[in-house]
C-alpha positions as CSV (number, residue, x, y, z in Angstrom):
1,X,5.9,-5.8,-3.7
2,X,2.5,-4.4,-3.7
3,X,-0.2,-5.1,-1.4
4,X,-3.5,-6.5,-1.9
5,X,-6.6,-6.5,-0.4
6,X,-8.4,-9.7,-0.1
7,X,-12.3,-10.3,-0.5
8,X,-12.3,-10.9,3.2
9,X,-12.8,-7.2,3.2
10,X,-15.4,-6.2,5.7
11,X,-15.3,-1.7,3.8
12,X,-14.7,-0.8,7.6
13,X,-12.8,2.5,6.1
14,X,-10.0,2.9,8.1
15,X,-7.4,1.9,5.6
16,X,-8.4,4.3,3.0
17,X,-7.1,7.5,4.9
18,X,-3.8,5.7,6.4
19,X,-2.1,5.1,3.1
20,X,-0.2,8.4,2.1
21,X,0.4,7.9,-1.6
22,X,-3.1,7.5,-2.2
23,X,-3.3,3.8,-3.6
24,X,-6.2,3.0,-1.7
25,X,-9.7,3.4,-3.2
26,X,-13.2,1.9,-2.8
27,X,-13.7,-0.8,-5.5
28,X,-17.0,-2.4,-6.6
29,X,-17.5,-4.6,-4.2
30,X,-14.0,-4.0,-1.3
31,X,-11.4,-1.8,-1.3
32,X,-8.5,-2.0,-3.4
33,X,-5.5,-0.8,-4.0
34,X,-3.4,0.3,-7.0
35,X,0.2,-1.6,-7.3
36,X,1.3,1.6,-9.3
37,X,1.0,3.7,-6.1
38,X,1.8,1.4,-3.2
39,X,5.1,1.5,-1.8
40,X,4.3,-0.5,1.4
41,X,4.9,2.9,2.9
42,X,8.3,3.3,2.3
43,X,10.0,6.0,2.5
44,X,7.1,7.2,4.8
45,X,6.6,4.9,7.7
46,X,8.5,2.0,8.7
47,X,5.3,-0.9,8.1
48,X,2.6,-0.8,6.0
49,X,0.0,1.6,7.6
50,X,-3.2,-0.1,5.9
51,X,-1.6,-3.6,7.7
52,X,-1.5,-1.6,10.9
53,X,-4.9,-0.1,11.1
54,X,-7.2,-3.4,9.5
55,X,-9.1,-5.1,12.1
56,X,-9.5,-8.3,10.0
57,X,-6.0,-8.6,8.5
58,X,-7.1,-8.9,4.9
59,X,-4.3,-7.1,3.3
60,X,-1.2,-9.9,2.7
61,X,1.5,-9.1,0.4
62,X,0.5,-9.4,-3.4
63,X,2.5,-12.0,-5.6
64,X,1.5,-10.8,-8.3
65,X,3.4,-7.5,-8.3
66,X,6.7,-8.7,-6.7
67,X,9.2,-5.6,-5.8
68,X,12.1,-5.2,-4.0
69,X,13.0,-2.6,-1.5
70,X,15.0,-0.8,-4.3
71,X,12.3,-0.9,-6.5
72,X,9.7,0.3,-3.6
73,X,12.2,2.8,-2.9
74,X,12.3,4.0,-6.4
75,X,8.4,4.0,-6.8
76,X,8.0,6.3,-3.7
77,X,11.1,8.7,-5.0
78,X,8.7,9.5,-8.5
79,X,5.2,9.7,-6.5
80,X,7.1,12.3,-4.3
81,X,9.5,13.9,-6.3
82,X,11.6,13.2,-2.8
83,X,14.9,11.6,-2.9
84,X,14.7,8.2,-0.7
85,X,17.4,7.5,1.6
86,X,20.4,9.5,2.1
């Protein structure tokens, strides 16, 4: 699934440059980020790099765009043009 960023946001910055398919931006009011561009990081790193860095751990799993591995897998496969695993 994708990940979210909550409203407990403090626009710190740091995850913005972490995430390497680009799915983070600055919103209105926090940062978000776009479901149709975050993998979690797979296929890239083994966690979530935006988790890692975020001093305030605002950035939980989203229910609202449920995925499975395979799907985040096959996500990262067309914003890459790399084949995943294997």
């Amino acid at each position: 699934m994708s990940l979210i960023i909550t409203d407990e946001c403090i626009n710190c910055d740091v995850c913005e440059p972490e995430c390497p398919n680009e799915a983070i931006s600055q919103g209105t009011e926090i940062y978000e980020i776009d479901p149709k561009k975050c993998t979690e990081c797979v296929g890239h790193y083994d966690t979530p790099q935006c988790v890692e860095v975020c001093p305030v751990d605002c950035i939980p799993k989203d229910p609202a765009h449920q995925e499975s591995e395979e799907l985040l897998w096959v996500k990262y496969e067309k914003l890459t043009g790399n084949k995943g695993r294997g």
